Short mmCIF file of C-alpha atoms in Angstrom, two decimals:
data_model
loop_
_atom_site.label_atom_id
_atom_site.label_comp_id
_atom_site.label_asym_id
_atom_site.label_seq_id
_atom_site.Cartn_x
_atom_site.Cartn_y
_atom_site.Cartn_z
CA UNK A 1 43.49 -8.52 2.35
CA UNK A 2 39.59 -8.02 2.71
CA UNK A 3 37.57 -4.87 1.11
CA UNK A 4 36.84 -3.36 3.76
CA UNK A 5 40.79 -3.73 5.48
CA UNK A 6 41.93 -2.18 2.08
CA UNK A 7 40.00 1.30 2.18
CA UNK A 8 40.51 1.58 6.02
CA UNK A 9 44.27 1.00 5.29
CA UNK A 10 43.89 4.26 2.88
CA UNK A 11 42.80 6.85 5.46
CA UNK A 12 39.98 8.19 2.77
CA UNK A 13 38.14 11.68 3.70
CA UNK A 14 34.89 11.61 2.76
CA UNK A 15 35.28 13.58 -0.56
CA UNK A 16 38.10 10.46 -1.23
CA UNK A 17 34.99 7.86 -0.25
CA UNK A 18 32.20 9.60 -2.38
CA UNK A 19 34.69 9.47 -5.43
CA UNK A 20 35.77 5.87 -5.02
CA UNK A 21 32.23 4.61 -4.04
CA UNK A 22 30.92 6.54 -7.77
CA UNK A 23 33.39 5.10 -9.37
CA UNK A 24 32.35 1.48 -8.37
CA UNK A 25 28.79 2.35 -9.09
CA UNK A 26 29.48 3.05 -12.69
CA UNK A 27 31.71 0.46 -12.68
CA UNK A 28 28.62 -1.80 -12.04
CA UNK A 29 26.93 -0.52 -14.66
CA UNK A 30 29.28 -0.65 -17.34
CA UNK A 31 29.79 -4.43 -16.57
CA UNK A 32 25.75 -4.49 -16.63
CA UNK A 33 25.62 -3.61 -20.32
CA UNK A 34 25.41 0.37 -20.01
CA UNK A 35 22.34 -0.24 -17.80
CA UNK A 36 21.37 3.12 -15.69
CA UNK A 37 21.69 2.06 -11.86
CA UNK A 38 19.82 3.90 -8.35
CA UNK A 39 20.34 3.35 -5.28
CA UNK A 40 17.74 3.69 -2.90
CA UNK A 41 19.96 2.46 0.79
CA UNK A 42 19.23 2.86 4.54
CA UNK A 43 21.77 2.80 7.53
CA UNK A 44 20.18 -0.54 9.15
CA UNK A 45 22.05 0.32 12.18
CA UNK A 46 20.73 3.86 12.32
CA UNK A 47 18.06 2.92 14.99
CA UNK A 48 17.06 6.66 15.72
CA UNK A 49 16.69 7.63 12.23
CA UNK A 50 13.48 7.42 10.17
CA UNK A 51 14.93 4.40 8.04
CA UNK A 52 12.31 2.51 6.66
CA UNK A 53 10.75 3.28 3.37
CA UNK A 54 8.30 5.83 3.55
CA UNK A 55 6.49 8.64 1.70
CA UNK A 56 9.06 11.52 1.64
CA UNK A 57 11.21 8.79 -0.17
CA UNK A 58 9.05 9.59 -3.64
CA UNK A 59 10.29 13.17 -4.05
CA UNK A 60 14.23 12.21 -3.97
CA UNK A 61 13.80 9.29 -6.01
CA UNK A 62 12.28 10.72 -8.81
CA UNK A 63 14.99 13.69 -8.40
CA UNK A 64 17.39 11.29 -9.31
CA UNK A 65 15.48 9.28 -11.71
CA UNK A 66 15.57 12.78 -14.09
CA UNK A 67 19.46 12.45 -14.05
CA UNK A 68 18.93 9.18 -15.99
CA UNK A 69 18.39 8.50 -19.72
CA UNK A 70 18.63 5.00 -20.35
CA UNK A 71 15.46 2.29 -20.90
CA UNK A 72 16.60 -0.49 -18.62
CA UNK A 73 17.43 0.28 -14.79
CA UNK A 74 19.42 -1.86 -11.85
CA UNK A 75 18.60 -0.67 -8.19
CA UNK A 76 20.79 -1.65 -5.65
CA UNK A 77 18.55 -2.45 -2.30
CA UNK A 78 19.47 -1.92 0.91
CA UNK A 79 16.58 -1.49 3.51
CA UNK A 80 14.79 -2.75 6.41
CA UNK A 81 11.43 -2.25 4.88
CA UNK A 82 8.14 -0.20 5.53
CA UNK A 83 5.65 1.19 4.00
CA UNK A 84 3.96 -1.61 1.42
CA UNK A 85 1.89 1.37 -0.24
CA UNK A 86 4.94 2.97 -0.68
CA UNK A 87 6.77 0.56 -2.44
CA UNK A 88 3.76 -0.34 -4.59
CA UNK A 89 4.26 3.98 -5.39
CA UNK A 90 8.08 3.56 -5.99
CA UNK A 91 7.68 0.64 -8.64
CA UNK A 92 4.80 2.49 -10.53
CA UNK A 93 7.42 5.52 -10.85
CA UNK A 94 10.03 2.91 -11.75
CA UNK A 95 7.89 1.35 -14.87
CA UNK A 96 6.51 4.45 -15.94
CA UNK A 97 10.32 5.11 -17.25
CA UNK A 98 11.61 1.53 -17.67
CA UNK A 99 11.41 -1.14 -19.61
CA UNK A 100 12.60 -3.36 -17.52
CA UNK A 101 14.15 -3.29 -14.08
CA UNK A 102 16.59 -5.49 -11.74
CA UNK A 103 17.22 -5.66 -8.49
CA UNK A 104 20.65 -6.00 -6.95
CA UNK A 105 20.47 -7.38 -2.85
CA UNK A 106 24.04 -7.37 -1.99
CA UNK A 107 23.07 -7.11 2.23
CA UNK A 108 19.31 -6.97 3.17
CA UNK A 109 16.14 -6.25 1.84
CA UNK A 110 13.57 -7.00 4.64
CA UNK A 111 9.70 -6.67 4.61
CA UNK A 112 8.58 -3.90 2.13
CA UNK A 113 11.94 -4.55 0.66
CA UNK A 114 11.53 -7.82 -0.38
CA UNK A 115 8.00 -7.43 -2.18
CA UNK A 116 9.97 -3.96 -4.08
CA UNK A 117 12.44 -6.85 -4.90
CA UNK A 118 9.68 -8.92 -6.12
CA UNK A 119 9.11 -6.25 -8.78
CA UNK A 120 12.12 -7.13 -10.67
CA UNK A 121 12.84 -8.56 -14.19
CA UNK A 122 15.77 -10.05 -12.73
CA UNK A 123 16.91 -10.47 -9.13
CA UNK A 124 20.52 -10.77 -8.01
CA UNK A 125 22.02 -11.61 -4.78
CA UNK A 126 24.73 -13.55 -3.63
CA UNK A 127 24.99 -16.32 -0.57
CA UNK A 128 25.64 -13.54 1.86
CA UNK A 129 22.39 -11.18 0.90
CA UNK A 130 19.02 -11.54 2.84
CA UNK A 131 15.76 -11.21 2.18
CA UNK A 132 12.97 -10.86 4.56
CA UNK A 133 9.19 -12.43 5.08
CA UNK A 134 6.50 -10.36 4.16
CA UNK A 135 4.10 -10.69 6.74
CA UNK A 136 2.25 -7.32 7.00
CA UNK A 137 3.37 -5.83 10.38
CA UNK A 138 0.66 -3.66 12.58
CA UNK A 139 0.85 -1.64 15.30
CA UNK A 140 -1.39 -2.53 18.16
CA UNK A 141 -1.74 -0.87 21.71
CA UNK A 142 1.98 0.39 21.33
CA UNK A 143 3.21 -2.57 19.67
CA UNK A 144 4.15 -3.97 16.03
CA UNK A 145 3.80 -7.24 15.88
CA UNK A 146 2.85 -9.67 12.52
CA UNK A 147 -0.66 -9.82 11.22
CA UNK A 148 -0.54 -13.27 10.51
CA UNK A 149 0.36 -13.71 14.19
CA UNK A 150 -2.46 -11.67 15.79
CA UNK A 151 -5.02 -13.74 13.56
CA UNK A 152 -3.67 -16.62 14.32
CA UNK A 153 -4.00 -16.14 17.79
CA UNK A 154 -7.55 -15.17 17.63
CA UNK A 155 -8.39 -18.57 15.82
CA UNK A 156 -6.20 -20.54 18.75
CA UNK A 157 -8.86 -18.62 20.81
CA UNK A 158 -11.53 -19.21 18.49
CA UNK A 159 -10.87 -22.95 18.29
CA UNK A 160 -10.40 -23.80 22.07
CA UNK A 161 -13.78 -22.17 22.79
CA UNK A 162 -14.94 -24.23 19.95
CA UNK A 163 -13.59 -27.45 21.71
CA UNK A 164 -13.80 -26.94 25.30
CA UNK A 165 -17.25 -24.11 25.44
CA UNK A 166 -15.27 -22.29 27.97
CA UNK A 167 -13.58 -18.71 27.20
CA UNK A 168 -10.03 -18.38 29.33
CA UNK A 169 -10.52 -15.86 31.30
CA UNK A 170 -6.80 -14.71 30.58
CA UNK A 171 -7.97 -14.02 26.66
CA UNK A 172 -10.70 -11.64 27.90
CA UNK A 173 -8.67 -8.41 28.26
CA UNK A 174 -6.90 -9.07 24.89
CA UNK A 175 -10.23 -9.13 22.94
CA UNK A 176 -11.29 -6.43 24.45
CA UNK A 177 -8.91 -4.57 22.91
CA UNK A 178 -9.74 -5.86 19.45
CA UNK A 179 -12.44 -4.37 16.94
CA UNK A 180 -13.35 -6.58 14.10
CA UNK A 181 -12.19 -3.48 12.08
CA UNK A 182 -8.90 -4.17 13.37
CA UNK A 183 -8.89 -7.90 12.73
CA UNK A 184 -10.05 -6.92 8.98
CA UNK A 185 -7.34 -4.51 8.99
CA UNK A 186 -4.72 -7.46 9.46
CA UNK A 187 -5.83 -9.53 6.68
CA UNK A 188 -6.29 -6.59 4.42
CA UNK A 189 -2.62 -5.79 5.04
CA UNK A 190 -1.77 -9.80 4.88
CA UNK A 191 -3.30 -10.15 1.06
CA UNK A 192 -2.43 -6.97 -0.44
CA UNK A 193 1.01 -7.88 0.28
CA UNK A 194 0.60 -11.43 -1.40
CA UNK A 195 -1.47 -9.82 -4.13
CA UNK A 196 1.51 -7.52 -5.16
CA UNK A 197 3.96 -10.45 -4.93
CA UNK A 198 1.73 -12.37 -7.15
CA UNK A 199 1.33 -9.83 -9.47
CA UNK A 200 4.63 -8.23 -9.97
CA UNK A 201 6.18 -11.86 -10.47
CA UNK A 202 3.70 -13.04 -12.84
CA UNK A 203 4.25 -9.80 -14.71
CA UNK A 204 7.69 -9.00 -14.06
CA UNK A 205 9.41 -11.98 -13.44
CA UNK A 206 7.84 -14.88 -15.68
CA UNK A 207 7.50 -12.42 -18.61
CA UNK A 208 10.11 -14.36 -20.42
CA UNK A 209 9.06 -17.64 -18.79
CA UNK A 210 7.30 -19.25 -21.67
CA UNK A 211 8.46 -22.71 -22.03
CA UNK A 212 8.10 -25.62 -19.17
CA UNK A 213 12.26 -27.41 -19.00
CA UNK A 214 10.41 -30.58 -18.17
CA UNK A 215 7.93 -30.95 -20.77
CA UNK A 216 8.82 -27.92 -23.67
CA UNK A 217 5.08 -27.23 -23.62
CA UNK A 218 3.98 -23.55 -23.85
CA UNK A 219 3.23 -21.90 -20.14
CA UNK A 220 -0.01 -20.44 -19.88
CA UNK A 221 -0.72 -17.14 -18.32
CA UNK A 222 -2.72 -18.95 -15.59
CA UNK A 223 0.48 -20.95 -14.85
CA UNK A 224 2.59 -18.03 -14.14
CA UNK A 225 -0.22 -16.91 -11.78
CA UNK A 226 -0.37 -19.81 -9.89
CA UNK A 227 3.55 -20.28 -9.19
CA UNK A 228 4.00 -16.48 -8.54
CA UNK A 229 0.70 -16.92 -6.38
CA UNK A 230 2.96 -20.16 -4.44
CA UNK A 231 5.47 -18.16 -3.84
CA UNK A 232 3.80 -14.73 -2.70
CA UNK A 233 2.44 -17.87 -0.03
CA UNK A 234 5.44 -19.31 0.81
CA UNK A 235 6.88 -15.73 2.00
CA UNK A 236 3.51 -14.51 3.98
CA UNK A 237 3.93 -17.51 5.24
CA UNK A 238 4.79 -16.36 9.19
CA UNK A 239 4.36 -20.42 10.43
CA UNK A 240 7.02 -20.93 8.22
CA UNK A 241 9.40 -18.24 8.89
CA UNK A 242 8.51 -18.00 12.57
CA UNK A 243 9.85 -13.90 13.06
CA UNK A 244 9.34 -11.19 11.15
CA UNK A 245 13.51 -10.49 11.11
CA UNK A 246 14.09 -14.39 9.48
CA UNK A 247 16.95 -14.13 7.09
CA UNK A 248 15.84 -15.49 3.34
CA UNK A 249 18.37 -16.57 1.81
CA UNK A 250 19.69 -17.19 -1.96
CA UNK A 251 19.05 -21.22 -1.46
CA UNK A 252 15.94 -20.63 0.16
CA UNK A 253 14.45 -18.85 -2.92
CA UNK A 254 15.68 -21.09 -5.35
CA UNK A 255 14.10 -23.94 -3.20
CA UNK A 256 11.07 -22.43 -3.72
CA UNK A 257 12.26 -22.74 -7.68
CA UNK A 258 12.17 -18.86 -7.91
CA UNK A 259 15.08 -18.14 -10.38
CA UNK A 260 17.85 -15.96 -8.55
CA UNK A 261 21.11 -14.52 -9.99
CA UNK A 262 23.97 -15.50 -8.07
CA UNK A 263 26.30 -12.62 -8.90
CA UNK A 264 29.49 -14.76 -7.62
CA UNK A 265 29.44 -16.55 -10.87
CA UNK A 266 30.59 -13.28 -12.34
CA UNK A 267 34.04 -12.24 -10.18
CA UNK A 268 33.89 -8.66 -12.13
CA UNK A 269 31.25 -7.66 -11.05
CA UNK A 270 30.65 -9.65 -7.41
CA UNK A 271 34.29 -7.30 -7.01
CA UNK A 272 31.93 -4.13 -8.23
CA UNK A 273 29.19 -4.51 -6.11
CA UNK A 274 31.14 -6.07 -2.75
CA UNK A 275 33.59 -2.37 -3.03
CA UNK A 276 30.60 -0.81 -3.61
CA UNK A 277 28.43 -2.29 -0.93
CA UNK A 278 31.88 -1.35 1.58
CA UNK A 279 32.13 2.10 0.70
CA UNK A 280 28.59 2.55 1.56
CA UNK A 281 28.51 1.13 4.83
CA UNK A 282 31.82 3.26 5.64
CA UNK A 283 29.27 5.95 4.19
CA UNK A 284 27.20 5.25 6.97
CA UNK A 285 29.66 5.82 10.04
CA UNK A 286 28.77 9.27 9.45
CA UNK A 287 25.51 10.80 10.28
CA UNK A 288 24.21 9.99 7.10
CA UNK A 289 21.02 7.23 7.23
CA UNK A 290 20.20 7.60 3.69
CA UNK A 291 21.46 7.45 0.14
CA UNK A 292 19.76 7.86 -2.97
CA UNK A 293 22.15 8.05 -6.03
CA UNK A 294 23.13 7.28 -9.35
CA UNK A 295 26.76 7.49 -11.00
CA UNK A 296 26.57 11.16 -11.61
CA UNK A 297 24.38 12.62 -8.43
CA UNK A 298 23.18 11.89 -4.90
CA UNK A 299 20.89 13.02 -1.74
CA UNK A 300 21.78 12.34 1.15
CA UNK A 301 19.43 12.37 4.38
CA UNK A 302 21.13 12.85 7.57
CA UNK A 303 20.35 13.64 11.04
CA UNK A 304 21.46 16.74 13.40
CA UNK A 305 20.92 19.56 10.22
CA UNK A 306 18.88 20.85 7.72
CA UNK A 307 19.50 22.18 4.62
CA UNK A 308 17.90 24.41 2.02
CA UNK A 309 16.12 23.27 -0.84
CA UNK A 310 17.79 23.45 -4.31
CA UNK A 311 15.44 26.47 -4.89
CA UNK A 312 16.63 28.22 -2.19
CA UNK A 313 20.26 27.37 -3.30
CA UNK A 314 20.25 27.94 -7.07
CA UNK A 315 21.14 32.04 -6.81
CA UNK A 316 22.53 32.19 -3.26
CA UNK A 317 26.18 33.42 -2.36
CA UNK A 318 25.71 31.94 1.25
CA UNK A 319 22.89 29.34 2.83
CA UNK A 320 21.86 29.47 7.13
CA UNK A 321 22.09 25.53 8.28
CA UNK A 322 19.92 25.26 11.14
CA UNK A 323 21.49 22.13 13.43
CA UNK A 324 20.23 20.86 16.64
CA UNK A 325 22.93 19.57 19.03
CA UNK A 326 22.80 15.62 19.44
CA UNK A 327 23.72 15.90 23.13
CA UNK A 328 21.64 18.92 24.91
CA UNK A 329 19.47 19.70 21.82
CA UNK A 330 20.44 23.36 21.69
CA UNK A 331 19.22 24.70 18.50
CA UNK A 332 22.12 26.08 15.96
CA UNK A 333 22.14 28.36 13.10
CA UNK A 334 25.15 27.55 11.24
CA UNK A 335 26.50 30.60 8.16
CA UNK A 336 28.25 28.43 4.75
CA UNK A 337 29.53 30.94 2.26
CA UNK A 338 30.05 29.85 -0.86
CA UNK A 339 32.38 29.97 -2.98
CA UNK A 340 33.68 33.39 -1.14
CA UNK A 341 34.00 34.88 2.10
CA UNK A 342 31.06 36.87 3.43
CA UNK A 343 30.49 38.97 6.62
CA UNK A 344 29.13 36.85 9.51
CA UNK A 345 25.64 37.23 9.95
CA UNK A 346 24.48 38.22 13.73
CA UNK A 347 23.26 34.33 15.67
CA UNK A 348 24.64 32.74 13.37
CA UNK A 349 28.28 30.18 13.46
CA UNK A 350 30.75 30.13 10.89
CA UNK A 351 30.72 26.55 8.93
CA UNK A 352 33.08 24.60 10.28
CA UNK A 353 36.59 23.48 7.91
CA UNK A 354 36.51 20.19 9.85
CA UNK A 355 33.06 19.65 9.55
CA UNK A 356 33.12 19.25 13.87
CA UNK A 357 30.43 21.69 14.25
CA UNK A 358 31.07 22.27 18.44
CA UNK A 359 27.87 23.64 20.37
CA UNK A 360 28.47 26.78 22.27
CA UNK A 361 26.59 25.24 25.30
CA UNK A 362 27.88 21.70 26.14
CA UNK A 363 30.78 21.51 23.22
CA UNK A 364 29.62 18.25 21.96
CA UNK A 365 30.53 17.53 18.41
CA UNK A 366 27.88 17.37 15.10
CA UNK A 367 29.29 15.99 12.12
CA UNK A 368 27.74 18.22 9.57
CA UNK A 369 29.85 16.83 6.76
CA UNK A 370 26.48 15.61 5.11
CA UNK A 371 25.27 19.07 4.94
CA UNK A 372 28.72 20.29 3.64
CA UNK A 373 28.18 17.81 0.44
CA UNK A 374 24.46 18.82 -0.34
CA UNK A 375 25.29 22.07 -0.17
CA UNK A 376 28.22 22.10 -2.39
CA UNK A 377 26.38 20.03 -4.77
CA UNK A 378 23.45 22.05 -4.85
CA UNK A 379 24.81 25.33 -5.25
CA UNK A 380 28.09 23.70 -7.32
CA UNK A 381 30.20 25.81 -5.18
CA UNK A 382 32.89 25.05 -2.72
CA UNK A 383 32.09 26.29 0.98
CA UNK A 384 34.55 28.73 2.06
#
């Protein structure tokens, strides 16, 4: 029987699914060596949620950096990429605290994703993991399209003035619309990301690289630059890769003779991270779209309700949930007592015990079982 057949077969609630998913985290890092381990994971299929790495991603990631003691660090990667300044923000954070860090791919890590996976010491993935090209993406009258592609088309405009001395008349409205700021803009984006690639894996990734298998002659520091620099190519490379969503694969990279962990040559802990990797995308049927966590604590973001800040939580004997209904959009202010029964506030609806919050208006359903979890963690008190 398959993973994923095994825990539907059990019929887990979701406090039954947050216990068994922990429990396979620290089971991952207990056959790491002790290592601490964060996950930073989007909902890939969560198309109306703000997925992609961004800013507000710094504050809950160093939240649950502080639960951690350790000096060596394992994040588990699941994302469709974003922001590249972002990233380059994230790994600063993660070096500031760690002597070394690995990442673990066990799905995707597209775009920004797979330069923060460029960052690591050691990278593992297995036949079935992805990641992505990094050709800088831009947005340009509406649309996001790659950098690359937008300056290459300029020089297949460029070059067949060149040849023939007579502008298309069908290019005219399309540069037009372009500002040499703009075109600068594009290969800006384009070389910072190669630059971090190159730099991360010369630092990162051929720290320990030091003699050449072929020849047993020392490697210079100027070596490591120039294969990191090869590869940070071969993965900006958009005439290679063709689309921006181009699966890379674990064969790919090692083509490229970057060295890649293939965690299936270790069935302990493949096991760890494929149950793992399950419970998390069962994590996602929910209204959940993103989880940052560690053995021992989580945040959760989530669509359709917002919840107080720990501050707001750390004396309170009841929190007001404001929730917006998914189907008309009626604003809701939803009452959680906790850990005793208190008097109904006036406007206000009682927390649901099935977490099926209903909307007064239209009676569509909001699954407010995220908000039920952050606020019982928070205030470490049950909601009655």
């Amino acid at each position: 029987m398959g993973i994923y057949s095994e825990y539907l077969d059990k019929q887990m609630d979701f406090a039954a699914l947050t216990a068994e998913r922990k429990a396979q985290l620290k089971r991952i890092s207990e056959l790491r060596g002790g290592r601490d381990i964060l996950v930073f994971a989007a909902n890939l299929n969560a198309f109306k949620a703000p997925i992609s790495i961004n800013f507000s991603d710094l504050l809950p990631i160093n939240d649950q950096l502080s639960n951690l003691k350790g000096t060596k660090l394992d994040v588990l990667l699941e994302t469709p990429g974003g922001s590249g300044e972002t990233v380059e923000d994230i790994v600063r954070i993660l070096r500031g605290k760690y002597s070394e860090v690995s990442m673990i791919i066990p799905g995707w890590a597209k775009s920004a994703g797979a330069i923060m996976a460029m960052s690591g010491d050691e990278i593992l993935m297995e036949p079935a993991s992805a990641l992505g090209p990094i050709d800088a993406q831009m947005t340009w009258q509406g649309k996001v399209f790659s950098a690359d592609a937008l300056l290459e088309g300029v020089e297949k405009i460029k070059k067949e003035v060149e040849s023939s001395g007579i502008l298309n008349k069908a290019y005219i409205p399309i540069l037009q619309g372009l500002s040499p700021g703009e075109l600068q803009e594009a290969e800006n984006a384009l070389n910072f990301a190669q630059e971090l690639v190159t730099s991360w894996l010369a630092t990162y990734k051929f720290k320990n690289w030091n003699v050449h298998a072929s020849t047993g002659k020392p490697v210079t520091e100027e070596e490591k630059t120039a294969r990191a620099n090869e590869i940070a190519g071969i993965l900006c490379d958009h005439q290679r890769w063709r689309t921006h969503a181009r699966s890379i694969k674990l064969d790919d990279l090692q083509n490229m003779r970057l060295q890649v962990t293939d965690y299936c040559k270790q069935p302990d802990l493949a096991d760890a991270i494929r149950r793992y990797y399950v419970l998390l995308q069962m994590t996602f049927v929910t209204n959940i779209y993103k989880v940052i966590e560690t053995p021992q604590s989580q945040i959760y973001r989530a669509l359709g309700a917002a919840v107080p800040s720990p501050q707001q939580m750390a004396k309170a004997d009841k929190a007001e949930v404001d929730v917006q209904c998914g189907k008309c959009k009626t604003p809701m202010k939803v009452q959680a007592n906790l850990g005793k029964a208190q008097p109904l506030t006036p406007g206000c609806l009682p927390f649901p015990a099935d977490n099926k919050l209903r909307c007064p208006k239209c009676g569509a359903e909001t699954d407010v079982t995220a908000a039920r979890l952050q606020l019982e963690a928070m205030a470490k008190k049950p909601i009655m």
